Every structure is written in C-alpha cells, then in structure tokens.
XYZ file of C-alpha atoms in Angstrom:
638
model
C 18.134 -11.716 14.190
C 16.774 -9.151 11.700
C 13.557 -10.036 9.894
C 13.641 -11.200 6.159
C 11.563 -9.395 3.915
C 8.529 -11.654 2.744
C 8.418 -12.603 -1.107
C 5.772 -11.006 -3.495
C 2.680 -13.171 -3.690
C 0.356 -13.448 -6.603
C -2.913 -11.711 -6.221
C -4.959 -14.636 -7.034
C -3.166 -17.020 -4.369
C -4.089 -14.252 -1.528
C -7.657 -14.170 -2.747
C -8.134 -17.853 -2.636
C -6.655 -18.086 0.822
C -8.885 -15.117 2.038
C -11.808 -16.719 0.207
C -11.286 -20.368 2.106
C -11.413 -18.798 5.600
C -14.699 -18.862 7.498
C -16.578 -15.703 8.550
C -15.373 -15.800 11.868
C -11.735 -15.925 10.946
C -11.861 -13.508 8.163
C -13.050 -10.853 11.091
C -9.380 -11.717 12.766
C -7.502 -11.460 9.413
C -6.345 -7.733 9.535
C -5.313 -8.119 13.094
C -3.422 -11.442 12.589
C -1.609 -9.736 9.488
C -0.170 -7.218 11.802
C 3.499 -7.975 12.792
C 3.836 -11.023 10.316
C 6.734 -9.237 8.230
C 8.581 -8.841 11.335
C 8.509 -12.484 12.212
C 9.597 -13.921 8.971
C 12.967 -16.013 9.377
C 14.937 -17.261 6.449
C 15.275 -21.252 6.843
C 18.409 -22.961 5.645
C 16.688 -24.137 2.378
C 16.108 -20.488 1.388
C 12.498 -20.699 2.338
C 10.880 -18.037 4.562
C 9.154 -19.201 8.020
C 6.581 -17.135 9.936
C 5.721 -18.573 13.079
C 2.331 -18.327 14.930
C 2.829 -19.485 18.269
C 3.994 -23.089 19.179
C 1.609 -24.979 17.137
C 1.679 -22.986 13.755
C 4.435 -22.452 11.256
C 3.836 -21.122 7.681
C 6.420 -21.494 5.263
C 6.913 -19.499 2.044
C 8.746 -21.301 -0.880
C 8.860 -18.808 -3.745
C 9.250 -19.835 -7.259
C 12.268 -19.115 -9.754
C 11.092 -15.497 -10.254
C 10.947 -15.135 -6.528
C 7.514 -14.697 -6.089
C 4.892 -16.950 -4.381
C 2.521 -17.988 -7.735
C 1.117 -21.378 -6.568
C -1.046 -22.007 -3.614
C 1.501 -25.156 -2.848
C 4.271 -22.696 -2.122
C 2.632 -21.352 1.024
C 2.091 -24.139 3.739
C 1.022 -24.283 7.200
C 1.595 -26.737 10.055
C -1.737 -26.404 11.999
C -4.650 -28.681 11.854
C -7.066 -26.318 9.579
C -4.463 -25.760 6.895
C -4.835 -24.621 4.116
C -8.032 -23.072 5.147
C -6.411 -21.240 8.149
C -5.934 -17.974 9.513
C -1.898 -18.270 9.767
C -1.618 -19.096 5.988
C -3.889 -16.328 4.887
C -2.091 -13.772 7.259
C 1.422 -14.546 6.021
C 0.446 -13.942 2.306
C -1.538 -10.882 3.338
C 1.501 -9.408 4.828
C 3.369 -9.904 1.665
C 3.679 -7.494 -1.230
C 1.619 -7.941 -4.172
C 3.368 -9.580 -6.942
C 3.895 -8.109 -10.434
C 4.129 -11.577 -12.478
C 4.683 -10.042 -15.921
C 7.803 -8.155 -14.467
C 8.998 -11.435 -12.950
C 8.476 -13.476 -16.284
C 10.586 -10.592 -17.834
C 13.253 -10.742 -15.461
C 13.748 -14.111 -15.933
C 14.345 -14.069 -19.476
C 17.608 -12.872 -20.659
C 17.223 -14.073 -24.270
C 14.052 -14.646 -25.907
C 13.027 -15.612 -29.634
C 13.132 -12.343 -31.842
C 9.708 -10.771 -31.932
C 8.585 -12.449 -28.759
C 10.844 -10.463 -26.071
C 9.652 -9.657 -22.768
C 11.906 -7.125 -21.818
C 11.231 -5.652 -18.261
C 9.817 -2.714 -18.036
C 10.902 0.623 -16.322
C 7.834 0.267 -14.104
C 6.424 -2.933 -14.046
C 2.910 -3.491 -15.145
C 0.614 -5.265 -12.696
C -1.290 -8.232 -14.424
C -1.418 -11.669 -12.224
C -0.639 -14.992 -12.836
C -2.827 -17.026 -15.249
C -5.230 -19.417 -13.490
C -8.622 -20.891 -14.085
C -11.245 -18.321 -13.466
C -13.732 -18.904 -10.505
C -16.918 -20.332 -11.766
C -19.140 -17.253 -10.244
C -17.270 -15.120 -12.464
C -18.514 -16.539 -15.525
C -21.688 -17.382 -14.480
C -24.625 -15.953 -16.515
C -26.454 -14.191 -13.856
C -28.045 -10.572 -14.537
C -25.485 -7.595 -14.230
C -26.423 -4.529 -12.548
C -26.329 -1.292 -14.268
C -23.256 0.678 -14.344
C -22.704 4.247 -15.606
C -21.863 4.545 -18.989
C -18.796 6.609 -19.624
C -18.418 8.017 -23.309
C -15.583 7.060 -25.545
C -13.020 9.771 -25.749
C -13.138 11.873 -29.011
C -10.465 11.389 -31.581
C -7.170 13.542 -31.193
C -6.982 16.758 -33.241
C -5.974 15.787 -36.854
C -6.470 12.051 -36.258
C -8.970 10.753 -39.005
C -12.465 10.043 -37.799
C -13.982 8.715 -40.805
C -13.750 5.558 -43.112
C -12.299 3.650 -40.183
C -12.914 0.013 -38.996
C -15.390 0.272 -35.899
C -13.372 -0.974 -32.836
C -14.290 -4.222 -31.610
C -17.088 -4.445 -28.973
C -16.117 -6.041 -25.509
C -16.700 -9.719 -25.522
C -19.806 -10.790 -22.827
C -17.081 -12.336 -20.717
C -15.312 -9.195 -20.430
C -18.485 -7.164 -19.667
C -18.997 -9.697 -16.754
C -15.747 -9.289 -15.637
C -15.548 -5.681 -15.715
C -19.076 -5.597 -14.071
C -17.610 -7.852 -11.112
C -14.734 -5.469 -10.926
C -17.028 -2.261 -10.750
C -18.887 -4.119 -7.961
C -15.741 -4.849 -6.004
C -14.211 -1.235 -6.411
C -17.639 0.411 -5.597
C -17.874 -1.725 -2.255
C -14.156 -0.706 -1.545
C -14.899 2.792 -2.271
C -18.025 2.731 -0.062
C -15.789 1.128 2.951
C -13.087 3.485 2.475
C -9.380 3.024 3.928
C -10.784 2.568 7.351
C -12.953 -0.307 6.619
C -10.931 -1.282 3.559
C -8.985 -4.407 5.130
C -7.714 -7.517 3.725
C -11.216 -8.798 2.941
C -12.372 -6.100 0.977
C -8.672 -6.251 -0.937
C -9.328 -9.722 -1.442
C -12.405 -9.208 -3.356
C -10.684 -6.751 -5.559
C -7.680 -9.022 -6.102
C -10.341 -11.886 -7.026
C -12.007 -9.372 -9.495
C -8.818 -8.239 -10.875
C -7.888 -11.816 -11.577
C -11.100 -12.509 -13.337
C -10.406 -9.416 -15.601
C -6.919 -10.826 -16.578
C -8.710 -14.060 -17.613
C -11.294 -12.162 -19.669
C -8.295 -10.101 -21.105
C -8.397 -6.901 -19.531
C -5.200 -6.252 -18.195
C -5.440 -2.627 -18.056
C -8.524 -2.921 -15.556
C -6.518 -5.484 -13.739
C -3.727 -3.211 -13.289
C -6.022 -0.306 -12.221
C -7.516 -2.741 -9.379
C -3.913 -3.724 -8.248
C -2.901 -0.288 -7.913
C -6.038 0.509 -5.768
C -5.293 -2.765 -3.437
C -1.544 -1.305 -2.997
C -2.964 2.187 -2.309
C -5.264 0.702 0.441
C -2.362 -1.231 1.855
C 0.097 1.573 2.105
C -2.707 3.874 3.453
C -3.841 1.460 6.371
C -0.252 0.989 7.059
C 0.469 4.916 7.112
C 3.158 4.524 4.594
C 5.573 7.542 4.449
C 5.208 7.857 0.582
C 1.381 7.127 0.379
C -0.781 10.147 -0.838
C -4.278 9.992 -0.319
C -4.706 11.967 -3.798
C -2.796 9.089 -5.433
C -5.599 6.452 -4.051
C -8.327 8.698 -5.159
C -6.881 9.135 -8.638
C -6.447 5.295 -8.675
C -10.078 4.558 -7.725
C -11.072 6.982 -10.448
C -9.207 5.105 -13.060
C -10.384 1.588 -11.928
C -13.982 2.822 -11.941
C -14.186 4.791 -15.125
C -12.313 1.870 -17.083
C -14.623 -0.524 -15.599
C -17.879 1.717 -16.297
C -16.408 2.200 -20.032
C -16.092 -1.772 -20.733
C -19.489 -2.426 -19.029
C -21.432 0.138 -21.365
C -20.261 -1.926 -24.079
C -19.138 1.051 -26.125
C -15.330 0.811 -25.202
C -13.076 0.832 -28.001
C -10.273 -1.810 -28.783
C -7.613 -0.120 -26.774
C -9.757 -0.063 -23.469
C -8.698 -3.601 -22.774
C -4.981 -2.714 -22.937
C -2.317 -5.423 -23.621
C -0.991 -7.897 -21.442
C 2.473 -8.429 -22.734
C 4.482 -6.049 -25.185
C 4.532 -7.688 -28.354
C 7.992 -7.063 -29.848
C 7.866 -6.657 -33.547
C 11.085 -6.636 -36.085
C 12.549 -3.258 -36.200
C 15.382 -3.929 -38.711
C 18.344 -2.013 -38.532
C 18.612 0.671 -36.187
C 21.009 3.602 -35.002
C 20.145 4.839 -31.701
C 21.947 7.543 -29.412
C 21.750 7.680 -25.680
C 19.946 10.780 -23.793
C 20.171 9.830 -20.138
C 19.446 7.346 -17.793
C 16.643 7.210 -15.177
C 16.565 4.823 -12.057
C 13.348 2.712 -11.661
C 11.575 1.911 -8.346
C 8.498 0.424 -8.190
C 6.085 -0.135 -5.349
C 6.425 -3.827 -5.738
C 9.773 -3.902 -4.556
C 11.667 -3.768 -7.985
C 14.396 -1.609 -8.888
C 16.742 -0.883 -11.933
C 17.504 1.663 -14.783
C 15.990 2.620 -17.877
C 18.053 4.219 -20.551
C 16.287 6.726 -22.953
C 17.492 6.783 -26.665
C 16.600 8.400 -29.606
C 16.570 7.629 -33.410
C 17.974 9.782 -36.373
C 14.250 10.496 -37.202
C 13.724 11.497 -33.679
C 11.618 8.160 -32.643
C 12.198 7.708 -28.962
C 13.540 4.073 -27.646
C 14.239 2.466 -24.042
C 16.522 -0.197 -22.761
C 15.641 -1.266 -19.274
C 16.969 -3.360 -16.653
C 14.720 -3.971 -13.870
C 15.069 -6.672 -11.248
C 13.789 -7.259 -7.604
C 15.774 -5.318 -5.355
C 14.547 -1.901 -4.714
C 16.861 1.128 -4.128
C 19.921 -0.756 -4.210
C 19.331 -2.351 -7.086
C 18.337 1.096 -9.096
C 21.794 2.127 -7.954
C 23.868 -0.706 -9.351
C 21.803 -0.985 -12.383
C 23.080 2.407 -13.428
C 26.413 0.997 -14.317
C 25.543 -2.646 -15.424
C 26.192 -4.088 -18.675
C 23.593 -3.530 -21.191
C 21.945 -6.898 -22.124
C 21.478 -6.251 -25.864
C 22.846 -8.224 -28.698
C 26.378 -8.592 -27.331
C 26.919 -4.996 -26.848
C 29.896 -4.011 -24.702
C 28.411 -0.771 -23.162
C 26.846 -0.277 -19.945
C 23.921 1.724 -19.087
C 26.492 4.692 -18.100
C 28.226 4.495 -21.647
C 25.216 3.982 -23.557
C 23.645 6.880 -22.053
C 26.365 9.044 -23.654
C 27.109 6.916 -26.341
C 25.019 5.161 -29.125
C 24.369 1.523 -30.608
C 23.890 0.225 -34.357
C 21.422 -2.649 -34.014
C 20.911 -5.140 -36.528
C 17.794 -7.437 -36.095
C 16.276 -5.212 -33.531
C 13.045 -6.139 -31.965
C 10.657 -2.992 -30.733
C 7.575 -3.036 -29.016
C 4.899 -0.547 -29.687
C 6.101 1.911 -26.794
C 9.662 1.909 -28.048
C 11.159 -0.571 -25.768
C 14.274 -2.724 -27.519
C 14.065 -6.334 -26.946
C 16.979 -8.547 -26.580
C 16.347 -11.539 -28.732
C 18.764 -14.277 -29.992
C 18.906 -12.641 -33.415
C 19.686 -9.176 -32.170
C 23.444 -7.638 -32.565
C 24.651 -4.547 -31.607
C 27.930 -2.669 -31.955
C 28.671 0.772 -30.078
C 28.854 4.091 -31.956
C 29.937 7.622 -30.911
C 27.325 9.382 -28.819
C 25.997 12.897 -29.762
C 25.930 15.947 -27.892
C 22.499 17.609 -26.846
C 23.284 20.006 -28.955
C 23.521 18.023 -32.267
C 20.696 16.218 -33.891
C 18.852 14.289 -33.504
C 19.005 15.128 -29.726
C 18.808 18.934 -30.423
C 15.245 18.672 -31.845
C 13.874 17.561 -28.192
C 14.866 21.280 -26.676
C 13.407 23.089 -29.946
C 9.927 22.933 -29.406
C 7.598 25.035 -27.049
C 6.865 23.518 -23.465
C 3.058 24.617 -23.506
C 2.387 22.673 -26.564
C 4.375 19.573 -25.597
C 2.359 19.553 -22.076
C -1.236 20.226 -24.007
C -0.402 17.208 -26.160
C 0.700 14.963 -23.211
C -2.512 15.781 -21.191
C -4.901 15.376 -24.069
C -2.892 11.918 -24.738
C -4.036 11.045 -21.014
C -7.394 12.195 -21.616
C -7.765 9.789 -24.545
C -6.359 6.938 -23.120
C -8.657 6.899 -19.808
C -5.776 6.728 -17.606
C -2.856 8.616 -16.604
C 0.220 7.392 -18.972
C 3.875 8.554 -18.078
C 4.722 11.590 -19.577
C 7.035 11.924 -22.424
C 10.373 13.466 -22.006
C 10.332 17.158 -22.294
C 13.489 19.418 -23.198
C 14.111 23.159 -22.281
C 16.430 25.766 -21.488
C 16.056 27.435 -17.993
C 17.504 30.063 -16.017
C 17.650 29.262 -12.283
C 15.759 31.808 -9.754
C 16.468 29.751 -6.465
C 14.914 27.275 -4.167
C 11.511 27.734 -2.679
C 10.606 24.929 -0.213
C 10.812 21.571 -1.658
C 11.483 22.559 -5.148
C 13.609 24.390 -7.306
C 12.304 27.577 -9.435
C 13.484 28.532 -12.811
C 12.115 30.485 -15.813
C 12.100 28.837 -19.398
C 14.365 30.614 -21.599
C 12.957 33.114 -23.994
C 10.257 34.678 -21.754
C 8.671 31.255 -20.901
C 6.725 30.495 -17.720
C 8.161 29.653 -14.097
C 8.684 26.080 -13.513
C 8.937 24.147 -10.503
C 11.762 21.448 -10.650
C 11.068 18.640 -8.119
C 13.283 15.774 -7.672
C 12.270 12.839 -10.237
C 12.882 10.323 -7.155
C 13.009 11.832 -3.791
C 14.227 8.755 -2.484
C 17.477 9.668 -0.201
C 19.564 7.039 -1.492
C 19.169 8.640 -5.002
C 20.879 11.735 -5.594
C 18.105 13.712 -7.192
C 17.322 15.989 -4.433
C 20.774 16.502 -3.682
C 21.852 17.659 -7.247
C 18.694 19.902 -7.284
C 19.832 21.418 -3.743
C 23.301 22.240 -5.327
C 21.808 23.736 -8.478
C 19.727 26.084 -6.383
C 22.660 27.623 -4.648
C 23.679 29.262 -8.178
C 20.910 31.825 -9.130
C 21.296 32.961 -12.705
C 22.541 29.799 -13.868
C 21.470 28.572 -17.249
C 20.576 25.017 -17.784
C 19.574 22.614 -20.552
C 17.042 20.260 -18.503
C 15.528 16.920 -19.849
C 12.697 15.537 -17.585
C 9.018 14.761 -17.316
C 6.457 17.154 -16.758
C 4.398 16.489 -13.632
C 0.861 16.380 -15.085
C -0.880 16.494 -11.760
C 0.666 19.875 -10.775
C 0.986 23.177 -12.265
C 4.087 24.085 -14.141
C 6.067 21.251 -12.623
C 9.016 19.411 -14.420
C 10.759 16.460 -12.889
C 14.367 16.601 -14.420
C 16.201 13.293 -15.225
C 19.391 15.123 -16.728
C 20.994 18.474 -17.155
C 23.737 19.979 -19.315
C 25.165 23.415 -20.306
C 23.533 25.566 -22.884
C 25.935 26.470 -25.682
C 26.950 29.867 -25.895
C 25.949 30.962 -22.517
C 28.666 32.130 -19.947
C 27.074 31.243 -16.688
C 26.230 27.693 -17.529
C 27.539 24.211 -16.066
C 30.965 23.056 -16.762
C 31.033 19.428 -17.091
C 33.791 16.788 -17.576
C 34.440 16.218 -21.288
C 33.778 12.376 -20.670
C 30.190 13.520 -19.711
C 29.661 14.359 -23.232
C 27.613 17.719 -22.246
C 24.982 16.113 -19.453
C 24.644 15.100 -16.016
C 22.252 12.079 -15.103
C 20.888 13.663 -11.896
C 20.064 9.987 -10.455
C 23.514 8.619 -10.903
C 26.001 11.656 -11.214
C 26.563 13.970 -8.680
C 27.265 17.557 -9.161
C 30.462 19.092 -7.724
C 31.625 22.525 -6.888
C 33.896 22.387 -9.952
C 31.087 21.698 -12.149
C 29.589 25.241 -11.614
C 30.897 28.532 -12.784
C 32.807 30.959 -10.542
C 31.061 34.254 -9.617
C 27.770 35.287 -10.040
C 25.483 35.867 -12.974
C 25.765 38.962 -14.635
C 22.351 39.017 -15.971
C 19.133 41.090 -15.348
C 16.940 40.643 -12.254
C 15.912 37.302 -11.479
C 12.090 36.206 -10.708
C 11.369 36.092 -7.066
C 11.380 32.396 -6.074
C 7.858 32.737 -4.435
C 6.198 34.217 -7.513
C 5.220 30.921 -9.294
C 1.562 31.152 -9.876
C -0.358 28.096 -8.862
C -3.857 27.961 -10.352
C -4.734 24.681 -8.899
C -4.036 26.224 -5.167
C -5.781 29.281 -6.172
C -8.970 27.949 -7.451
C -11.347 26.513 -4.790
C -11.462 22.899 -6.517
C -9.063 21.939 -3.880
C -12.528 21.572 -1.644
C -13.767 18.990 -4.235
C -10.812 17.235 -4.125
C -10.792 17.101 -0.495
C -14.165 15.771 -0.201
C -13.142 12.839 -2.747
C -10.474 12.255 -0.725
C -12.523 12.204 2.651
C -14.677 9.713 0.843
C -11.822 7.334 0.186
C -10.184 7.585 3.603
C -13.385 7.258 5.713
C -15.993 5.983 3.249
C -19.532 6.699 2.386
C -20.186 7.900 5.842
C -17.737 10.420 5.979
C -18.904 12.054 2.873
C -22.386 11.884 4.155
C -21.121 14.128 7.226
C -19.386 16.415 5.177
C -22.516 17.173 3.299
C -24.531 18.202 6.365
C -25.082 21.676 7.950
C -22.492 24.365 7.861
C -20.076 22.098 6.021
C -22.076 21.756 3.095
C -22.130 25.735 2.779
C -18.530 25.877 3.194
C -18.077 23.350 0.409
C -20.574 24.694 -2.224
C -20.714 28.286 -1.694
C -16.982 29.145 -2.578
C -17.477 26.741 -5.862
C -20.462 28.972 -6.938
C -19.017 32.259 -6.205
C -16.030 31.291 -8.242
C -18.380 30.050 -11.374
C -17.659 26.516 -10.885
C -21.504 25.694 -10.791
C -20.926 22.161 -12.359
C -18.578 21.060 -9.668
C -20.780 22.473 -6.934
C -23.785 20.503 -8.402
C -22.005 17.270 -8.835
C -20.640 17.829 -5.096
C -23.952 18.366 -3.885
C -25.230 15.417 -5.714
C -22.364 13.016 -4.221
C -23.069 14.073 -0.526
C -26.830 13.669 -1.200
C -26.381 10.011 -2.769
C -24.057 9.044 0.592
C -26.637 10.140 3.075
C -29.231 8.389 1.091
C -30.004 5.107 2.954
C -33.578 4.209 2.372
C -35.010 1.901 5.187
C -38.073 -0.165 5.574
C -40.769 0.236 8.565
C -38.524 -1.963 10.708
C -35.033 -0.128 10.108
C -33.638 -2.423 7.538
C -31.951 -1.177 4.806
C -34.034 -1.569 1.349
C -31.259 -0.587 -0.912
C -27.566 -1.490 0.209
C -25.746 -1.275 -3.027
C -22.974 0.945 -3.457
C -23.561 1.394 -7.028
C -25.319 4.874 -6.916
C -22.846 6.113 -4.424
C -19.914 4.976 -6.915
C -21.555 6.403 -9.887
C -21.849 9.911 -8.241
C -18.202 9.777 -6.974
C -16.931 9.053 -10.224
C -19.032 11.898 -11.713
C -17.378 14.296 -9.474
C -14.026 12.876 -9.793
C -13.996 12.888 -13.468
C -15.029 16.498 -13.646
C -12.377 17.376 -11.400
C -9.665 15.747 -13.409
C -10.926 17.535 -16.461
C -10.926 20.797 -14.626
C -7.627 20.387 -13.178
C -6.067 19.163 -16.375
C -7.025 22.725 -18.122
C -5.465 24.423 -15.031
C -2.286 22.599 -15.624
C -2.255 23.215 -19.125
C -2.839 27.036 -18.704
C 0.074 26.843 -16.062
C 2.491 26.145 -18.953
C 1.721 28.711 -21.285
C-alpha cells in the first residue's frame, strides 16, 4: 500500500507540540521526523495514521479545510501524549498550512463586500489562537537595526499627507521576537536549522499574526518552508531563494522594530473586497497556479475598458493535477456559464461586482455576471498592454518592489519579439523595434504543465515573430516568463492559430502543434546569435557576495567566519574592489569579521552569545546586494 500524503498543519499547532517536548526529546526530533511521511496510512474514517513501533500510533484528523488546525486533531496512543516525540514528529513531517487560503477555499459564496476569494498564490498567515504569555510580556527588547523607510515613488506627493500610523507596542514586541528568532535561525544555518529552530520561528510568526503583522508572518513561513526544503534536498529549492526570504524577514522585522515603519509595513491579513459597481472585463490569458503548500489551480487575467487589471482565481489543495484540471473548470462568479478557458478568450459584464485592492474579483451573493464577446490582443483595451516600452515597465516594477520592502509578483508585461533560438534552458528572442535581447524561461517548469514543451517547439522556428504576454523575472537579467503567445498582425512569419483561440495560446494549457507554425523559413535579416545575450549580473563580481551570503544561510555563522580567513578573504574582497564595488567589499569584510567575533572570558566562556550583531551585518550586506542587482537588472532591459 502506497503512503498517503500528510495533511497540512497550522504553524501554531506544530510550534505548541515542539514546545511541550523536554530538552532530551527535542534532540531526537529531527531523526524522528525522517520517514514519517512514508508510514502514513489512510484509515477507514478518513483520518491518517502514522505508526511508531508497536505501542505508539499517531492519528491526524484534519478539519473541513483539509488541514490540522486544532491540537485535538492530532493524538497519540503512547503514555507521554500529548507531550510525546511521536506526535511532534508526525506534525513536523507534514507541510505547513496556509489557513487564509483554506478559508477562501471553503467559501464558494460570501456576502458581497466581504469575499475571501482564493489567491493565485495563497498567502501564508496562520490560524488565530491566543498569544503565548511570554510574547506579550513587558520585558525590555534588544536593539535591532533600523531600516530607513523607503522614499516616495517618483511623482507621488510627499507633503500635506497624514503621517503613517506608527506600530503599536504589541507590534514592536512581536517584531522584536521575530527578529530574535530569525537571527538565531540565520546564525544556525540550514545544517543546524532543524525542527526546534523552525518551531521558534513558527511561534514568533504566530505572535506576529496576533499582533496584526501578516506580512512579517508570511515572511517567516517562507523561511521555514525554505529551511525544510533545503534540509530535505528538495529538487526545486534554490539556496538563493532562502537567502532572499531571510533578507525579507529580517528587513521587515527591523523596520517594524525601529518604530519608523509606515502603515503598509504591517500588510493585510485578508483582502478587503469592496463594491465595484458594474464592470466589463475581457480575458487576457490563463495562468496555472502551484504553491509550495500543495495548492493548485488557475488564475484568469482580465482587463477593463480603462486598462485596469483584474483576476478571477480558483485555487484549492491538489497540486499539479488540480492546476491542470482547473484550467477548464467553471467560473464561480455570479452564475456565469463560462469556464476559465472560455473566459480567457471572452468577457463578462458584472453587476454588483466586489473587488479587492489588488484587483481580485469576489463571488458574493449579490454578484451577477453575463458573458461578453472577447477582444483580440490587437484590439483595445488589450492592445495597450503591448504599446509601452519594456525597459520603463520593468524599472517601474523594480521600484515598486523596493518601496514595498519585499518582492511582490511583477505585473504582466506584453511585447512583440523575434525568436533567435534556444540557448540551454531558455529561448532567446529580441524585442521588436531594436529592443533588448531577452531570455524566455518557462513560467512553470513542472513537467506536467506544457510551458517548457511549448517554448522548445517555438525555439525550432528561428525568425518567428510573436506577441508575448508574461511576467518579467525581476531576479534575473532581461528574463521574461511568458504565459501566453499570439501572432503579430501584419507579419508574414508568425503563428497560425485556430480561429476559436482568438489569437492567443495559453502556454500553461494549450499545446502548440506543427500546424500552428508557418511553413518554410523566415526571410528577414540575420538573427542575433543565441549566445550573445548580455548578463551584467553574471559579469559583475557581485556573485561573490551572494555566494558568501548563501554560505551563511547553508552553514551558518561558522561557515561565514571560515570564508573570511586567509586567502579566502583576499579572493572575496580584491575582485570587488578592482571592479569599483568598494561598498560591497566593505560590507562583506564587516560580515566576515562579525561572524568570527566570539568574545570569551578567562575561562573560555562566551561573553556575548547573541546573534544580533551577526544578523545586522548579514542584513546590511544582503540589502546592498539586492539594490545593486536591481540596478543591473533594470539596465539589462534598456
């Protein structure tokens, strides 16, 4: 009998289970977690059993949302339960739940103006529970580095505006607890960041939620998931992603603890859906959705007559299979008879619409929707997406990310390109009109989705002219992740799509065939060589700083100290200084020096065991690196 997947577990339930263990059992927890998932068996009543020997059986009974959100839903038959190693190990082997997404998944219809439509990528707050007494205590808080508030966007008024609300004392205490837990986890690194370290982060994340800091809580959960994936040697885990998650968590906690954070620094726990009146929206494309927490679905992107962007999403537990099937599922909006495939090429007239601040359409009881004829990409309002300059659009997206203090998902970007060919894992194309060379990478490389296969087929036709709609990858130089492609009007060597596709193919759902491509070869001028795509990120020695930061994430403080000794220090700093990156070199030197600073008394005991100074030095170098890389990415699009 094949093992059953363990249900997601609310972070506070796991944190409570680990906290109840004795010091002796905590040392055994990581070893006990290994192999738990392979021993899970589905019982007749729908619960999941995990057996530990002959005398201990852990039973997980998920709630209606499919997740374990209450302590009583996880029980063990041993004499030490519930303070036993078996129960904590079974919970620790399960994925971390996304309770907000679970709540949204269970609400097919809600009152207008208070919808909880599932998100394309479920955010990561955790279930509401009483705060532990220690988190709200009035103990003095240690000093945490202050991060200056971001400057207003260009053209944004800076005077005669109400000052942002300062964080409350409870929020400052919660942010300080989160900083301390994150600093200790960073100092330990992946090698020592086991279940106990993760539980401290989960406890601090829950405290942040109770204090009204959902953005900080979500950042902490990203770190925990990254630590788990790295320790399990997950195929999709990049150490750079975990380093970025640590940077977002530490910088957000530092900003909140400084007391200078603006009102937006806390984030929003739920999308507040407001009345949108009557709307007309037209489909642009479908995007498969896959999340690290095991959710899958689809997000259909729409545009209004004034160019406003909207999305209708359908995300539930299920992973890749759910993402594939949701592409043709019915649209749950006001009795609309369209499915997501039809909506992506059609439109809706919505009466009594409810809209979240980020453009997500809700499905309240007062919403009514009737189908409309769709518009081609060459017609307004869709044509406006392809009329702008790609460099300006990417620069605006990078600036928005810097102001928000995290890395929000980039908005859709449209452009016309000419295919040059394949180069390794990506497709090379030049933006029409003498624009930059771009790397086109699969939006979702999962083998069960056709993104990669479609790009490989396109690469077989050098000179092909395409209209592309996708997301710029803000972490890579001149990289676009296309979601849909279509023919360019008036071009002889372009796609030949079926009429019912209305001039575009969704790369995550439609499969391009030989008949969709023109016959023969392109008759234009010479194409750009596929290996000539400039990469300022790879050419600059900043990669040495990133490697140092990732070394700290993987091996902890001790590994960074080793990297700053002897010839390793010279190999790190000299190339940075020769390239004129004196600031990066200075911050890297300060980081390695702080990592190696372990003052001891006459008896060899540590006099300062705090990880605060090391976390500050690591964060300073990481923030500087992010700003430098952001500038290089923006330049690569010009």
